[in-house]
Amino acid sequence: MDQLITTIKHFAQDEDGVTAIEYGLLAALIALAIIAAATAVGTHLSATFSYIASLLP
């Protein structure tokens, strides 16, 4: 029983998993920002090409 309590205490004090979760969340937020920026640029670029295409005979 003492070994189980010791194992639980070590698990509660271990911060490696927390760090991995934080890095995962940071990577997800960066990916979300990249997707939002690419979508905005893509929409603007598409409108620009449509405008240029309308000017061609």
Backbone as CSV, one residue per row, in Angstrom:
resi,resn,N_x,N_y,N_z,CA_x,CA_y,CA_z,C_x,C_y,C_z
1,MET,0.822,-1.196,0.000,0.000,0.000,0.000,0.864,1.258,0.000
2,ASP,1.979,1.215,0.727,2.880,2.365,0.765,3.469,2.641,-0.616
3,GLN,3.730,1.584,-1.358,4.294,1.760,-2.695,3.288,2.461,-3.612
4,LEU,2.016,2.143,-3.483,0.980,2.783,-4.287,0.891,4.270,-3.967
5,ILE,0.937,4.609,-2.696,0.874,6.012,-2.293,2.104,6.765,-2.795
6,THR,3.259,6.134,-2.713,4.489,6.749,-3.208,4.417,6.975,-4.715
7,THR,3.898,6.002,-5.437,3.755,6.119,-6.891,2.798,7.252,-7.254
8,ILE,1.710,7.378,-6.534,0.734,8.451,-6.793,1.353,9.813,-6.503
9,LYS,2.141,9.913,-5.434,2.798,11.181,-5.110,3.786,11.577,-6.211
10,HIS,4.559,10.616,-6.690,5.507,10.906,-7.773,4.782,11.326,-9.049
11,PHE,3.661,10.675,-9.329,2.876,11.021,-10.518,2.321,12.441,-10.402
12,ALA,1.866,12.821,-9.221,1.289,14.151,-9.015,2.356,15.240,-9.129
13,GLN,3.601,14.917,-8.767,4.669,15.903,-8.805,5.383,15.956,-10.147
14,ASP,5.124,15.015,-11.021,5.789,14.963,-12.325,5.217,16.051,-13.225
15,GLU,6.086,16.899,-13.773,5.648,18.019,-14.609,5.964,17.816,-16.085
16,ASP,6.512,16.683,-16.473,6.850,16.443,-17.877,5.600,16.411,-18.752
17,GLY,4.548,15.793,-18.275,3.305,15.726,-19.043,2.680,17.095,-19.236
18,VAL,2.760,17.913,-18.215,2.194,19.261,-18.296,2.938,20.078,-19.348
19,THR,4.245,19.953,-19.368,5.041,20.682,-20.358,4.685,20.241,-21.771
20,ALA,4.506,18.952,-21.964,4.138,18.441,-23.283,2.773,18.976,-23.711
21,ILE,1.840,19.048,-22.788,0.510,19.580,-23.109,0.610,21.061,-23.478
22,GLU,1.426,21.804,-22.737,1.589,23.223,-23.056,2.179,23.418,-24.448
23,TYR,3.184,22.618,-24.789,3.765,22.723,-26.135,2.741,22.329,-27.200
24,GLY,1.926,21.349,-26.913,0.884,20.945,-27.855,-0.126,22.056,-28.087
25,LEU,-0.538,22.709,-27.004,-1.486,23.825,-27.143,-0.863,24.991,-27.901
26,LEU,0.392,25.264,-27.622,1.090,26.345,-28.338,1.186,26.039,-29.832
27,ALA,1.513,24.803,-30.168,1.591,24.408,-31.580,0.227,24.513,-32.248
28,ALA,-0.830,24.143,-31.541,-2.181,24.235,-32.100,-2.572,25.690,-32.358
29,LEU,-2.227,26.587,-31.443,-2.549,27.999,-31.630,-1.774,28.601,-32.797
30,ILE,-0.511,28.219,-32.923,0.284,28.702,-34.049,-0.293,28.193,-35.364
31,ALA,-0.683,26.928,-35.398,-1.284,26.368,-36.611,-2.589,27.082,-36.953
32,LEU,-3.373,27.393,-35.942,-4.633,28.108,-36.166,-4.383,29.504,-36.735
33,ALA,-3.365,30.177,-36.225,-3.027,31.505,-36.745,-2.549,31.424,-38.190
34,ILE,-1.762,30.411,-38.514,-1.286,30.237,-39.887,-2.444,29.959,-40.828
35,ILE,-3.370,29.117,-40.405,-4.542,28.800,-41.243,-5.388,30.047,-41.467
36,ALA,-5.602,30.841,-40.417,-6.397,32.067,-40.557,-5.720,33.053,-41.503
37,ALA,-4.412,33.199,-41.381,-3.683,34.118,-42.258,-3.706,33.632,-43.700
38,ALA,-3.515,32.336,-43.906,-3.524,31.791,-45.264,-4.901,31.946,-45.903
39,THR,-5.946,31.772,-45.127,-7.308,31.940,-45.646,-7.554,33.394,-46.055
40,ALA,-7.114,34.324,-45.212,-7.314,35.740,-45.525,-6.523,36.143,-46.771
41,VAL,-5.293,35.695,-46.863,-4.470,36.019,-48.031,-5.045,35.358,-49.281
42,GLY,-5.503,34.124,-49.141,-6.073,33.412,-50.283,-7.321,34.088,-50.814
43,THR,-8.169,34.558,-49.931,-9.387,35.260,-50.347,-9.036,36.563,-51.063
44,HIS,-8.100,37.290,-50.508,-7.685,38.554,-51.128,-7.020,38.295,-52.477
45,LEU,-6.202,37.280,-52.559,-5.516,36.943,-53.807,-6.514,36.506,-54.877
46,SER,-7.508,35.741,-54.475,-8.534,35.302,-55.417,-9.310,36.498,-55.969
47,ALA,-9.625,37.434,-55.105,-10.340,38.638,-55.562,-9.468,39.454,-56.510
48,THR,-8.191,39.521,-56.238,-7.280,40.260,-57.111,-7.196,39.614,-58.488
49,PHE,-7.057,38.294,-58.533,-7.006,37.594,-59.811,-8.319,37.720,-60.575
50,SER,-9.426,37.694,-59.880,-10.731,37.876,-60.546,-10.831,39.272,-61.151
51,TYR,-10.349,40.265,-60.431,-10.357,41.619,-60.954,-9.485,41.741,-62.198
52,ILE,-8.299,41.169,-62.150,-7.388,41.221,-63.300,-7.998,40.465,-64.488
53,ALA,-8.634,39.337,-64.209,-9.252,38.555,-65.288,-10.418,39.339,-65.922
54,SER,-11.130,40.124,-65.155,-12.227,40.896,-65.715,-11.732,42.037,-66.601
55,LEU,-10.504,42.476,-66.404,-9.944,43.546,-67.218,-9.410,43.034,-68.550
56,LEU,-9.138,41.751,-68.654,-8.612,41.191,-69.899,-9.710,41.031,-70.933
57,PRO,-9.378,41.251,-72.189,-10.413,41.163,-73.238,-10.839,39.738,-73.519
